[in-house]
């Protein structure tokens, strides 16, 4: 709901003040400790069913973080990508393309229309 999204943004803004900004934005880790609104997203039934279909019953949430891009992130030359963990694996050590290592779930609290 709109109230839940506003509360989530408030919690992220408060947590953001404790983090060191980077040229591309701010990363806030361990969102679970910020409140029930983040727990609700982590246990979303649709997300669970999707991950179950991709990975089978043996999957886990390894990282639950917020990555907020700065308005100038694209200008940094570092690029913006969601291919973790693949970008950290050297080309010679990459698994076959049909092996799943991980996935990203993106929750967009802002209306980008």
PDB file of N, CA and C in Angstrom:
ATOM      1  N   UNK A   1       0.841  -1.180   0.000  1.00  0.00           N
ATOM      2  CA  UNK A   1       0.000   0.000   0.000  1.00  0.00           C
ATOM      3  C   UNK A   1       0.887   1.244   0.000  1.00  0.00           C
ATOM      4  N   UNK A   2       0.281   2.373  -0.239  1.00  0.00           N
ATOM      5  CA  UNK A   2       1.019   3.633  -0.246  1.00  0.00           C
ATOM      6  C   UNK A   2       1.653   3.946   1.097  1.00  0.00           C
ATOM      7  N   UNK A   3       0.934   3.640   2.186  1.00  0.00           N
ATOM      8  CA  UNK A   3       1.473   3.889   3.522  1.00  0.00           C
ATOM      9  C   UNK A   3       2.677   3.000   3.808  1.00  0.00           C
ATOM     10  N   UNK A   4       2.606   1.736   3.377  1.00  0.00           N
ATOM     11  CA  UNK A   4       3.725   0.815   3.592  1.00  0.00           C
ATOM     12  C   UNK A   4       4.960   1.267   2.812  1.00  0.00           C
ATOM     13  N   UNK A   5       4.740   1.729   1.588  1.00  0.00           N
ATOM     14  CA  UNK A   5       5.863   2.198   0.770  1.00  0.00           C
ATOM     15  C   UNK A   5       6.479   3.450   1.389  1.00  0.00           C
ATOM     16  N   UNK A   6       5.637   4.363   1.885  1.00  0.00           N
ATOM     17  CA  UNK A   6       6.154   5.574   2.530  1.00  0.00           C
ATOM     18  C   UNK A   6       6.968   5.219   3.778  1.00  0.00           C
ATOM     19  N   UNK A   7       6.474   4.271   4.572  1.00  0.00           N
ATOM     20  CA  UNK A   7       7.208   3.839   5.768  1.00  0.00           C
ATOM     21  C   UNK A   7       8.542   3.202   5.392  1.00  0.00           C
ATOM     22  N   UNK A   8       8.537   2.411   4.322  1.00  0.00           N
ATOM     23  CA  UNK A   8       9.762   1.762   3.858  1.00  0.00           C
ATOM     24  C   UNK A   8      10.779   2.813   3.422  1.00  0.00           C
ATOM     25  N   UNK A   9      10.326   3.804   2.670  1.00  0.00           N
ATOM     26  CA  UNK A   9      11.231   4.861   2.218  1.00  0.00           C
ATOM     27  C   UNK A   9      11.809   5.640   3.404  1.00  0.00           C
ATOM     28  N   UNK A  10      10.980   5.905   4.401  1.00  0.00           N
ATOM     29  CA  UNK A  10      11.461   6.602   5.594  1.00  0.00           C
ATOM     30  C   UNK A  10      12.558   5.801   6.286  1.00  0.00           C
ATOM     31  N   UNK A  11      12.354   4.492   6.412  1.00  0.00           N
ATOM     32  CA  UNK A  11      13.357   3.639   7.056  1.00  0.00           C
ATOM     33  C   UNK A  11      14.648   3.596   6.234  1.00  0.00           C
ATOM     34  N   UNK A  12      14.522   3.562   4.911  1.00  0.00           N
ATOM     35  CA  UNK A  12      15.707   3.560   4.054  1.00  0.00           C
ATOM     36  C   UNK A  12      16.458   4.882   4.153  1.00  0.00           C
ATOM     37  N   UNK A  13      15.722   5.991   4.182  1.00  0.00           N
ATOM     38  CA  UNK A  13      16.371   7.297   4.312  1.00  0.00           C
ATOM     39  C   UNK A  13      17.134   7.402   5.636  1.00  0.00           C
ATOM     40  N   UNK A  14      16.527   6.924   6.714  1.00  0.00           N
ATOM     41  CA  UNK A  14      17.191   6.957   8.019  1.00  0.00           C
ATOM     42  C   UNK A  14      18.441   6.085   8.011  1.00  0.00           C
ATOM     43  N   UNK A  15      18.357   4.903   7.418  1.00  0.00           N
ATOM     44  CA  UNK A  15      19.514   3.998   7.342  1.00  0.00           C
ATOM     45  C   UNK A  15      20.586   4.565   6.419  1.00  0.00           C
ATOM     46  N   UNK A  16      20.153   5.269   5.381  1.00  0.00           N
ATOM     47  CA  UNK A  16      21.092   5.853   4.425  1.00  0.00           C
ATOM     48  C   UNK A  16      22.022   6.861   5.106  1.00  0.00           C
ATOM     49  N   UNK A  17      21.535   7.553   6.103  1.00  0.00           N
ATOM     50  CA  UNK A  17      22.350   8.541   6.804  1.00  0.00           C
ATOM     51  C   UNK A  17      23.519   7.899   7.551  1.00  0.00           C
ATOM     52  N   UNK A  18      23.417   6.605   7.836  1.00  0.00           N
ATOM     53  CA  UNK A  18      24.481   5.886   8.553  1.00  0.00           C
ATOM     54  C   UNK A  18      25.501   5.259   7.614  1.00  0.00           C
ATOM     55  N   UNK A  19      25.239   5.286   6.321  1.00  0.00           N
ATOM     56  CA  UNK A  19      26.122   4.638   5.346  1.00  0.00           C
ATOM     57  C   UNK A  19      27.037   5.660   4.678  1.00  0.00           C
ATOM     58  N   UNK A  20      28.140   5.171   4.146  1.00  0.00           N
ATOM     59  CA  UNK A  20      29.063   6.021   3.402  1.00  0.00           C
ATOM     60  C   UNK A  20      28.662   6.006   1.929  1.00  0.00           C
ATOM     61  N   UNK A  21      28.259   7.147   1.375  1.00  0.00           N
ATOM     62  CA  UNK A  21      27.857   7.161  -0.035  1.00  0.00           C
ATOM     63  C   UNK A  21      29.030   6.857  -0.964  1.00  0.00           C
ATOM     64  N   UNK A  22      28.748   6.202  -2.058  1.00  0.00           N
ATOM     65  CA  UNK A  22      29.717   5.910  -3.099  1.00  0.00           C
ATOM     66  C   UNK A  22      29.368   6.771  -4.323  1.00  0.00           C
ATOM     67  N   UNK A  23      30.252   6.864  -5.299  1.00  0.00           N
ATOM     68  CA  UNK A  23      29.937   7.689  -6.481  1.00  0.00           C
ATOM     69  C   UNK A  23      28.661   7.238  -7.212  1.00  0.00           C
ATOM     70  N   UNK A  24      28.369   5.956  -7.116  1.00  0.00           N
ATOM     71  CA  UNK A  24      27.201   5.449  -7.841  1.00  0.00           C
ATOM     72  C   UNK A  24      25.928   5.426  -7.005  1.00  0.00           C
ATOM     73  N   UNK A  25      26.029   5.595  -5.684  1.00  0.00           N
ATOM     74  CA  UNK A  25      24.841   5.561  -4.843  1.00  0.00           C
ATOM     75  C   UNK A  25      25.148   5.044  -3.458  1.00  0.00           C
ATOM     76  N   UNK A  26      24.139   4.491  -2.820  1.00  0.00           N
ATOM     77  CA  UNK A  26      24.271   3.999  -1.448  1.00  0.00           C
ATOM     78  C   UNK A  26      23.728   2.577  -1.372  1.00  0.00           C
ATOM     79  N   UNK A  27      24.472   1.709  -0.683  1.00  0.00           N
ATOM     80  CA  UNK A  27      24.027   0.339  -0.440  1.00  0.00           C
ATOM     81  C   UNK A  27      23.759   0.175   1.046  1.00  0.00           C
ATOM     82  N   UNK A  28      22.582  -0.330   1.369  1.00  0.00           N
ATOM     83  CA  UNK A  28      22.215  -0.600   2.756  1.00  0.00           C
ATOM     84  C   UNK A  28      22.012  -2.098   2.881  1.00  0.00           C
ATOM     85  N   UNK A  29      22.796  -2.728   3.718  1.00  0.00           N
ATOM     86  CA  UNK A  29      22.712  -4.166   3.894  1.00  0.00           C
ATOM     87  C   UNK A  29      21.792  -4.571   5.030  1.00  0.00           C
ATOM     88  N   UNK A  30      21.484  -5.852   5.095  1.00  0.00           N
ATOM     89  CA  UNK A  30      20.716  -6.450   6.177  1.00  0.00           C
ATOM     90  C   UNK A  30      19.391  -5.748   6.434  1.00  0.00           C
ATOM     91  N   UNK A  31      18.580  -5.624   5.403  1.00  0.00           N
ATOM     92  CA  UNK A  31      17.303  -4.916   5.517  1.00  0.00           C
ATOM     93  C   UNK A  31      16.341  -5.538   6.518  1.00  0.00           C
ATOM     94  N   UNK A  32      16.492  -6.811   6.787  1.00  0.00           N
ATOM     95  CA  UNK A  32      15.575  -7.494   7.706  1.00  0.00           C
ATOM     96  C   UNK A  32      15.494  -6.773   9.049  1.00  0.00           C
ATOM     97  N   UNK A  33      16.616  -6.223   9.522  1.00  0.00           N
ATOM     98  CA  UNK A  33      16.614  -5.570  10.835  1.00  0.00           C
ATOM     99  C   UNK A  33      15.930  -4.206  10.823  1.00  0.00           C
ATOM    100  N   UNK A  34      15.592  -3.696   9.644  1.00  0.00           N
ATOM    101  CA  UNK A  34      14.954  -2.384   9.569  1.00  0.00           C
ATOM    102  C   UNK A  34      13.451  -2.419   9.826  1.00  0.00           C
ATOM    103  N   UNK A  35      12.852  -3.600   9.817  1.00  0.00           N
ATOM    104  CA  UNK A  35      11.432  -3.633  10.156  1.00  0.00           C
ATOM    105  C   UNK A  35      10.614  -4.642   9.379  1.00  0.00           C
ATOM    106  N   UNK A  36       9.373  -4.773   9.825  1.00  0.00           N
ATOM    107  CA  UNK A  36       8.450  -5.775   9.275  1.00  0.00           C
ATOM    108  C   UNK A  36       8.150  -5.555   7.798  1.00  0.00           C
ATOM    109  N   UNK A  37       8.204  -4.311   7.326  1.00  0.00           N
ATOM    110  CA  UNK A  37       7.900  -4.064   5.911  1.00  0.00           C
ATOM    111  C   UNK A  37       8.907  -4.782   5.011  1.00  0.00           C
ATOM    112  N   UNK A  38      10.164  -4.917   5.454  1.00  0.00           N
ATOM    113  CA  UNK A  38      11.175  -5.599   4.654  1.00  0.00           C
ATOM    114  C   UNK A  38      11.063  -7.119   4.795  1.00  0.00           C
ATOM    115  N   UNK A  39      10.650  -7.571   5.952  1.00  0.00           N
ATOM    116  CA  UNK A  39      10.396  -9.002   6.144  1.00  0.00           C
ATOM    117  C   UNK A  39       9.260  -9.437   5.224  1.00  0.00           C
ATOM    118  N   UNK A  40       8.220  -8.613   5.133  1.00  0.00           N
ATOM    119  CA  UNK A  40       7.068  -8.929   4.281  1.00  0.00           C
ATOM    120  C   UNK A  40       7.492  -9.126   2.820  1.00  0.00           C
ATOM    121  N   UNK A  41       8.403  -8.294   2.340  1.00  0.00           N
ATOM    122  CA  UNK A  41       8.896  -8.464   0.968  1.00  0.00           C
ATOM    123  C   UNK A  41       9.710  -9.741   0.826  1.00  0.00           C
ATOM    124  N   UNK A  42      10.517 -10.047   1.843  1.00  0.00           N
ATOM    125  CA  UNK A  42      11.386 -11.222   1.779  1.00  0.00           C
ATOM    126  C   UNK A  42      10.608 -12.527   1.757  1.00  0.00           C
ATOM    127  N   UNK A  43       9.420 -12.541   2.339  1.00  0.00           N
ATOM    128  CA  UNK A  43       8.630 -13.776   2.398  1.00  0.00           C
ATOM    129  C   UNK A  43       7.431 -13.730   1.447  1.00  0.00           C
ATOM    130  N   UNK A  44       7.498 -12.846   0.464  1.00  0.00           N
ATOM    131  CA  UNK A  44       6.424 -12.714  -0.517  1.00  0.00           C
ATOM    132  C   UNK A  44       6.150 -14.058  -1.203  1.00  0.00           C
ATOM    133  N   UNK A  45       4.891 -14.472  -1.246  1.00  0.00           N
ATOM    134  CA  UNK A  45       4.517 -15.781  -1.801  1.00  0.00           C
ATOM    135  C   UNK A  45       4.857 -15.897  -3.288  1.00  0.00           C
ATOM    136  N   UNK A  46       4.636 -14.837  -4.064  1.00  0.00           N
ATOM    137  CA  UNK A  46       4.935 -14.884  -5.497  1.00  0.00           C
ATOM    138  C   UNK A  46       6.435 -15.065  -5.711  1.00  0.00           C
ATOM    139  N   UNK A  47       7.257 -14.306  -4.968  1.00  0.00           N
ATOM    140  CA  UNK A  47       8.711 -14.444  -5.081  1.00  0.00           C
ATOM    141  C   UNK A  47       9.145 -15.854  -4.687  1.00  0.00           C
ATOM    142  N   UNK A  48       8.589 -16.370  -3.608  1.00  0.00           N
ATOM    143  CA  UNK A  48       8.921 -17.725  -3.159  1.00  0.00           C
ATOM    144  C   UNK A  48       8.610 -18.751  -4.239  1.00  0.00           C
ATOM    145  N   UNK A  49       7.432 -18.671  -4.832  1.00  0.00           N
ATOM    146  CA  UNK A  49       7.044 -19.625  -5.875  1.00  0.00           C
ATOM    147  C   UNK A  49       7.947 -19.525  -7.095  1.00  0.00           C
ATOM    148  N   UNK A  50       8.324 -18.306  -7.453  1.00  0.00           N
ATOM    149  CA  UNK A  50       9.219 -18.104  -8.588  1.00  0.00           C
ATOM    150  C   UNK A  50      10.587 -18.725  -8.316  1.00  0.00           C
ATOM    151  N   UNK A  51      11.145 -18.469  -7.137  1.00  0.00           N
ATOM    152  CA  UNK A  51      12.454 -19.037  -6.794  1.00  0.00           C
ATOM    153  C   UNK A  51      12.393 -20.556  -6.680  1.00  0.00           C
ATOM    154  N   UNK A  52      11.300 -21.068  -6.172  1.00  0.00           N
ATOM    155  CA  UNK A  52      11.108 -22.510  -6.083  1.00  0.00           C
ATOM    156  C   UNK A  52      11.108 -23.142  -7.469  1.00  0.00           C
ATOM    157  N   UNK A  53      10.465 -22.484  -8.427  1.00  0.00           N
ATOM    158  CA  UNK A  53      10.424 -22.998  -9.799  1.00  0.00           C
ATOM    159  C   UNK A  53      11.805 -22.977 -10.452  1.00  0.00           C
ATOM    160  N   UNK A  54      12.610 -21.963 -10.147  1.00  0.00           N
ATOM    161  CA  UNK A  54      13.932 -21.836 -10.766  1.00  0.00           C
ATOM    162  C   UNK A  54      14.963 -22.746 -10.094  1.00  0.00           C
ATOM    163  N   UNK A  55      15.010 -22.734  -8.751  1.00  0.00           N
ATOM    164  CA  UNK A  55      16.083 -23.406  -8.027  1.00  0.00           C
ATOM    165  C   UNK A  55      15.681 -24.722  -7.376  1.00  0.00           C
ATOM    166  N   UNK A  56      14.399 -25.022  -7.313  1.00  0.00           N
ATOM    167  CA  UNK A  56      13.959 -26.184  -6.560  1.00  0.00           C
ATOM    168  C   UNK A  56      13.893 -25.826  -5.083  1.00  0.00           C
ATOM    169  N   UNK A  57      13.676 -26.811  -4.253  1.00  0.00           N
ATOM    170  CA  UNK A  57      13.443 -26.557  -2.829  1.00  0.00           C
ATOM    171  C   UNK A  57      14.689 -26.109  -2.069  1.00  0.00           C
ATOM    172  N   UNK A  58      15.862 -26.255  -2.654  1.00  0.00           N
ATOM    173  CA  UNK A  58      17.098 -25.981  -1.930  1.00  0.00           C
ATOM    174  C   UNK A  58      17.680 -24.620  -2.322  1.00  0.00           C
ATOM    175  N   UNK A  59      17.006 -23.536  -1.911  1.00  0.00           N
ATOM    176  CA  UNK A  59      17.535 -22.200  -2.188  1.00  0.00           C
ATOM    177  C   UNK A  59      17.523 -21.392  -0.897  1.00  0.00           C
ATOM    178  N   UNK A  60      18.296 -20.296  -0.880  1.00  0.00           N
ATOM    179  CA  UNK A  60      18.334 -19.452   0.311  1.00  0.00           C
ATOM    180  C   UNK A  60      18.530 -17.998  -0.090  1.00  0.00           C
ATOM    181  N   UNK A  61      18.120 -17.127   0.783  1.00  0.00           N
ATOM    182  CA  UNK A  61      18.347 -15.695   0.612  1.00  0.00           C
ATOM    183  C   UNK A  61      19.687 -15.379   1.264  1.00  0.00           C
ATOM    184  N   UNK A  62      20.679 -15.088   0.456  1.00  0.00           N
ATOM    185  CA  UNK A  62      22.019 -14.841   0.979  1.00  0.00           C
ATOM    186  C   UNK A  62      22.239 -13.370   1.303  1.00  0.00           C
ATOM    187  N   UNK A  63      21.627 -12.497   0.560  1.00  0.00           N
ATOM    188  CA  UNK A  63      21.811 -11.058   0.747  1.00  0.00           C
ATOM    189  C   UNK A  63      20.454 -10.383   0.605  1.00  0.00           C
ATOM    190  N   UNK A  64      20.132  -9.507   1.531  1.00  0.00           N
ATOM    191  CA  UNK A  64      18.887  -8.740   1.473  1.00  0.00           C
ATOM    192  C   UNK A  64      19.293  -7.298   1.690  1.00  0.00           C
ATOM    193  N   UNK A  65      19.470  -6.562   0.590  1.00  0.00           N
ATOM    194  CA  UNK A  65      20.013  -5.213   0.677  1.00  0.00           C
ATOM    195  C   UNK A  65      19.250  -4.257  -0.226  1.00  0.00           C
ATOM    196  N   UNK A  66      19.512  -2.993  -0.020  1.00  0.00           N
ATOM    197  CA  UNK A  66      18.959  -1.939  -0.865  1.00  0.00           C
ATOM    198  C   UNK A  66      20.119  -1.274  -1.583  1.00  0.00           C
ATOM    199  N   UNK A  67      19.986  -1.113  -2.864  1.00  0.00           N
ATOM    200  CA  UNK A  67      20.992  -0.426  -3.662  1.00  0.00           C
ATOM    201  C   UNK A  67      20.314   0.751  -4.350  1.00  0.00           C
ATOM    202  N   UNK A  68      20.568   1.942  -3.829  1.00  0.00           N
ATOM    203  CA  UNK A  68      19.944   3.154  -4.366  1.00  0.00           C
ATOM    204  C   UNK A  68      20.961   3.871  -5.232  1.00  0.00           C
ATOM    205  N   UNK A  69      20.640   4.021  -6.495  1.00  0.00           N
ATOM    206  CA  UNK A  69      21.549   4.663  -7.430  1.00  0.00           C
ATOM    207  C   UNK A  69      21.450   6.174  -7.324  1.00  0.00           C
ATOM    208  N   UNK A  70      22.596   6.840  -7.437  1.00  0.00           N
ATOM    209  CA  UNK A  70      22.595   8.298  -7.458  1.00  0.00           C
ATOM    210  C   UNK A  70      22.142   8.754  -8.841  1.00  0.00           C
ATOM    211  N   UNK A  71      21.690  10.003  -8.948  1.00  0.00           N
ATOM    212  CA  UNK A  71      21.268  10.514 -10.264  1.00  0.00           C
ATOM    213  C   UNK A  71      22.380  10.476 -11.303  1.00  0.00           C
ATOM    214  N   UNK A  72      23.637  10.441 -10.854  1.00  0.00           N
ATOM    215  CA  UNK A  72      24.777  10.464 -11.778  1.00  0.00           C
ATOM    216  C   UNK A  72      25.479   9.115 -11.878  1.00  0.00           C
ATOM    217  N   UNK A  73      24.831   8.045 -11.479  1.00  0.00           N
ATOM    218  CA  UNK A  73      25.465   6.724 -11.478  1.00  0.00           C
ATOM    219  C   UNK A  73      25.938   6.310 -12.861  1.00  0.00           C
ATOM    220  N   UNK A  74      25.136   6.576 -13.875  1.00  0.00           N
ATOM    221  CA  UNK A  74      25.500   6.163 -15.231  1.00  0.00           C
ATOM    222  C   UNK A  74      26.737   6.913 -15.732  1.00  0.00           C
ATOM    223  N   UNK A  75      26.960   8.118 -15.212  1.00  0.00           N
ATOM    224  CA  UNK A  75      28.113   8.922 -15.635  1.00  0.00           C
ATOM    225  C   UNK A  75      29.420   8.471 -14.982  1.00  0.00           C
ATOM    226  N   UNK A  76      29.341   7.610 -13.977  1.00  0.00           N
ATOM    227  CA  UNK A  76      30.530   7.213 -13.222  1.00  0.00           C
ATOM    228  C   UNK A  76      31.488   6.340 -14.023  1.00  0.00           C
ATOM    229  N   UNK A  77      30.996   5.736 -15.094  1.00  0.00           N
ATOM    230  CA  UNK A  77      31.819   4.823 -15.868  1.00  0.00           C
ATOM    231  C   UNK A  77      31.817   3.417 -15.309  1.00  0.00           C
ATOM    232  N   UNK A  78      31.244   3.239 -14.122  1.00  0.00           N
ATOM    233  CA  UNK A  78      31.188   1.912 -13.508  1.00  0.00           C
ATOM    234  C   UNK A  78      30.007   1.107 -14.030  1.00  0.00           C
ATOM    235  N   UNK A  79      29.033   1.784 -14.589  1.00  0.00           N
ATOM    236  CA  UNK A  79      27.865   1.094 -15.112  1.00  0.00           C
ATOM    237  C   UNK A  79      26.922   0.651 -14.003  1.00  0.00           C
ATOM    238  N   UNK A  80      25.738   0.296 -14.377  1.00  0.00           N
ATOM    239  CA  UNK A  80      24.723  -0.189 -13.445  1.00  0.00           C
ATOM    240  C   UNK A  80      24.309  -1.568 -13.924  1.00  0.00           C
ATOM    241  N   UNK A  81      24.461  -2.577 -13.082  1.00  0.00           N
ATOM    242  CA  UNK A  81      24.165  -3.927 -13.522  1.00  0.00           C
ATOM    243  C   UNK A  81      23.576  -4.752 -12.389  1.00  0.00           C
ATOM    244  N   UNK A  82      22.882  -5.795 -12.757  1.00  0.00           N
ATOM    245  CA  UNK A  82      22.292  -6.709 -11.777  1.00  0.00           C
ATOM    246  C   UNK A  82      22.725  -8.141 -12.063  1.00  0.00           C
ATOM    247  N   UNK A  83      23.938  -8.298 -12.573  1.00  0.00           N
ATOM    248  CA  UNK A  83      24.394  -9.637 -12.953  1.00  0.00           C
ATOM    249  C   UNK A  83      25.214 -10.323 -11.875  1.00  0.00           C
ATOM    250  N   UNK A  84      25.115  -9.881 -10.635  1.00  0.00           N
ATOM    251  CA  UNK A  84      25.807 -10.554  -9.539  1.00  0.00           C
ATOM    252  C   UNK A  84      25.222 -11.951  -9.395  1.00  0.00           C
ATOM    253  N   UNK A  85      25.987 -12.988  -9.184  1.00  0.00           N
ATOM    254  CA  UNK A  85      27.421 -13.009  -8.919  1.00  0.00           C
ATOM    255  C   UNK A  85      28.279 -13.202 -10.167  1.00  0.00           C
ATOM    256  N   UNK A  86      27.677 -13.181 -11.332  1.00  0.00           N
ATOM    257  CA  UNK A  86      28.421 -13.506 -12.547  1.00  0.00           C
ATOM    258  C   UNK A  86      29.541 -12.519 -12.844  1.00  0.00           C
ATOM    259  N   UNK A  87      29.363 -11.239 -12.528  1.00  0.00           N
ATOM    260  CA  UNK A  87      30.400 -10.252 -12.856  1.00  0.00           C
ATOM    261  C   UNK A  87      31.664 -10.430 -12.017  1.00  0.00           C
ATOM    262  N   UNK A  88      31.578 -11.168 -10.899  1.00  0.00           N
ATOM    263  CA  UNK A  88      32.751 -11.400 -10.052  1.00  0.00           C
ATOM    264  C   UNK A  88      33.520 -12.675 -10.417  1.00  0.00           C
ATOM    265  N   UNK A  89      33.045 -13.410 -11.373  1.00  0.00           N
ATOM    266  CA  UNK A  89      33.677 -14.681 -11.738  1.00  0.00           C
ATOM    267  C   UNK A  89      34.531 -14.472 -12.985  1.00  0.00           C
ATOM    268  N   UNK A  90      35.796 -14.818 -12.887  1.00  0.00           N
ATOM    269  CA  UNK A  90      36.682 -14.685 -14.037  1.00  0.00           C
ATOM    270  C   UNK A  90      36.183 -15.529 -15.208  1.00  0.00           C
ATOM    271  N   UNK A  91      36.431 -15.061 -16.408  1.00  0.00           N
ATOM    272  CA  UNK A  91      35.912 -15.722 -17.607  1.00  0.00           C
ATOM    273  C   UNK A  91      36.308 -17.199 -17.669  1.00  0.00           C
ATOM    274  N   UNK A  92      37.531 -17.518 -17.290  1.00  0.00           N
ATOM    275  CA  UNK A  92      38.014 -18.909 -17.369  1.00  0.00           C
ATOM    276  C   UNK A  92      37.300 -19.819 -16.373  1.00  0.00           C
ATOM    277  N   UNK A  93      36.692 -19.260 -15.337  1.00  0.00           N
ATOM    278  CA  UNK A  93      36.066 -20.059 -14.294  1.00  0.00           C
ATOM    279  C   UNK A  93      34.538 -20.039 -14.335  1.00  0.00           C
ATOM    280  N   UNK A  94      33.975 -19.435 -15.344  1.00  0.00           N
ATOM    281  CA  UNK A  94      32.520 -19.346 -15.406  1.00  0.00           C
ATOM    282  C   UNK A  94      31.907 -20.713 -15.667  1.00  0.00           C
ATOM    283  N   UNK A  95      30.807 -20.998 -14.970  1.00  0.00           N
ATOM    284  CA  UNK A  95      30.112 -22.270 -15.202  1.00  0.00           C
ATOM    285  C   UNK A  95      29.374 -22.218 -16.535  1.00  0.00           C
ATOM    286  N   UNK A  96      28.893 -23.361 -17.006  1.00  0.00           N
ATOM    287  CA  UNK A  96      28.106 -23.358 -18.235  1.00  0.00           C
ATOM    288  C   UNK A  96      26.915 -22.414 -18.098  1.00  0.00           C
ATOM    289  N   UNK A  97      26.446 -21.867 -19.198  1.00  0.00           N
ATOM    290  CA  UNK A  97      25.384 -20.862 -19.158  1.00  0.00           C
ATOM    291  C   UNK A  97      24.049 -21.409 -18.660  1.00  0.00           C
ATOM    292  N   UNK A  98      23.887 -22.730 -18.618  1.00  0.00           N
ATOM    293  CA  UNK A  98      22.618 -23.278 -18.134  1.00  0.00           C
ATOM    294  C   UNK A  98      22.629 -23.556 -16.630  1.00  0.00           C
ATOM    295  N   UNK A  99      23.707 -23.167 -15.919  1.00  0.00           N
ATOM    296  CA  UNK A  99      23.801 -23.355 -14.470  1.00  0.00           C
ATOM    297  C   UNK A  99      23.401 -22.057 -13.781  1.00  0.00           C
ATOM    298  N   UNK A 100      22.416 -22.132 -12.890  1.00  0.00           N
ATOM    299  CA  UNK A 100      21.962 -20.961 -12.145  1.00  0.00           C
ATOM    300  C   UNK A 100      22.788 -20.815 -10.883  1.00  0.00           C
ATOM    301  N   UNK A 101      23.391 -19.643 -10.682  1.00  0.00           N
ATOM    302  CA  UNK A 101      24.123 -19.358  -9.456  1.00  0.00           C
ATOM    303  C   UNK A 101      23.292 -18.497  -8.504  1.00  0.00           C
ATOM    304  N   UNK A 102      22.501 -17.624  -9.057  1.00  0.00           N
ATOM    305  CA  UNK A 102      21.723 -16.718  -8.239  1.00  0.00           C
ATOM    306  C   UNK A 102      20.765 -15.919  -9.085  1.00  0.00           C
ATOM    307  N   UNK A 103      19.973 -15.142  -8.417  1.00  0.00           N
ATOM    308  CA  UNK A 103      19.034 -14.272  -9.105  1.00  0.00           C
ATOM    309  C   UNK A 103      18.850 -13.005  -8.298  1.00  0.00           C
ATOM    310  N   UNK A 104      18.310 -12.006  -8.898  1.00  0.00           N
ATOM    311  CA  UNK A 104      18.032 -10.740  -8.233  1.00  0.00           C
ATOM    312  C   UNK A 104      16.527 -10.513  -8.238  1.00  0.00           C
ATOM    313  N   UNK A 105      16.008 -10.006  -7.145  1.00  0.00           N
ATOM    314  CA  UNK A 105      14.613  -9.564  -7.088  1.00  0.00           C
ATOM    315  C   UNK A 105      14.652  -8.055  -6.905  1.00  0.00           C
ATOM    316  N   UNK A 106      14.052  -7.335  -7.810  1.00  0.00           N
ATOM    317  CA  UNK A 106      14.053  -5.877  -7.743  1.00  0.00           C
ATOM    318  C   UNK A 106      12.683  -5.386  -7.314  1.00  0.00           C
ATOM    319  N   UNK A 107      12.644  -4.646  -6.228  1.00  0.00           N
ATOM    320  CA  UNK A 107      11.411  -4.022  -5.750  1.00  0.00           C
ATOM    321  C   UNK A 107      11.580  -2.529  -6.019  1.00  0.00           C
ATOM    322  N   UNK A 108      10.698  -1.954  -6.801  1.00  0.00           N
ATOM    323  CA  UNK A 108      10.803  -0.548  -7.177  1.00  0.00           C
ATOM    324  C   UNK A 108       9.703   0.251  -6.472  1.00  0.00           C
ATOM    325  N   UNK A 109      10.050   0.934  -5.386  1.00  0.00           N
ATOM    326  CA  UNK A 109       9.028   1.655  -4.632  1.00  0.00           C
ATOM    327  C   UNK A 109       8.608   2.981  -5.276  1.00  0.00           C
ATOM    328  N   UNK A 110       9.323   3.427  -6.299  1.00  0.00           N
ATOM    329  CA  UNK A 110       8.961   4.673  -6.970  1.00  0.00           C
ATOM    330  C   UNK A 110       8.234   4.401  -8.269  1.00  0.00           C
ATOM    331  N   UNK A 111       7.330   5.292  -8.609  1.00  0.00           N
ATOM    332  CA  UNK A 111       6.590   5.197  -9.861  1.00  0.00           C
ATOM    333  C   UNK A 111       7.426   5.857 -10.949  1.00  0.00           C
ATOM    334  N   UNK A 112       7.891   5.085 -11.924  1.00  0.00           N
ATOM    335  CA  UNK A 112       8.783   5.603 -12.954  1.00  0.00           C
ATOM    336  C   UNK A 112       8.053   5.940 -14.261  1.00  0.00           C
ATOM    337  N   UNK A 113       6.743   6.072 -14.190  1.00  0.00           N
ATOM    338  CA  UNK A 113       6.002   6.415 -15.409  1.00  0.00           C
ATOM    339  C   UNK A 113       6.219   7.854 -15.785  1.00  0.00           C
TER     340      UNK A 113
END
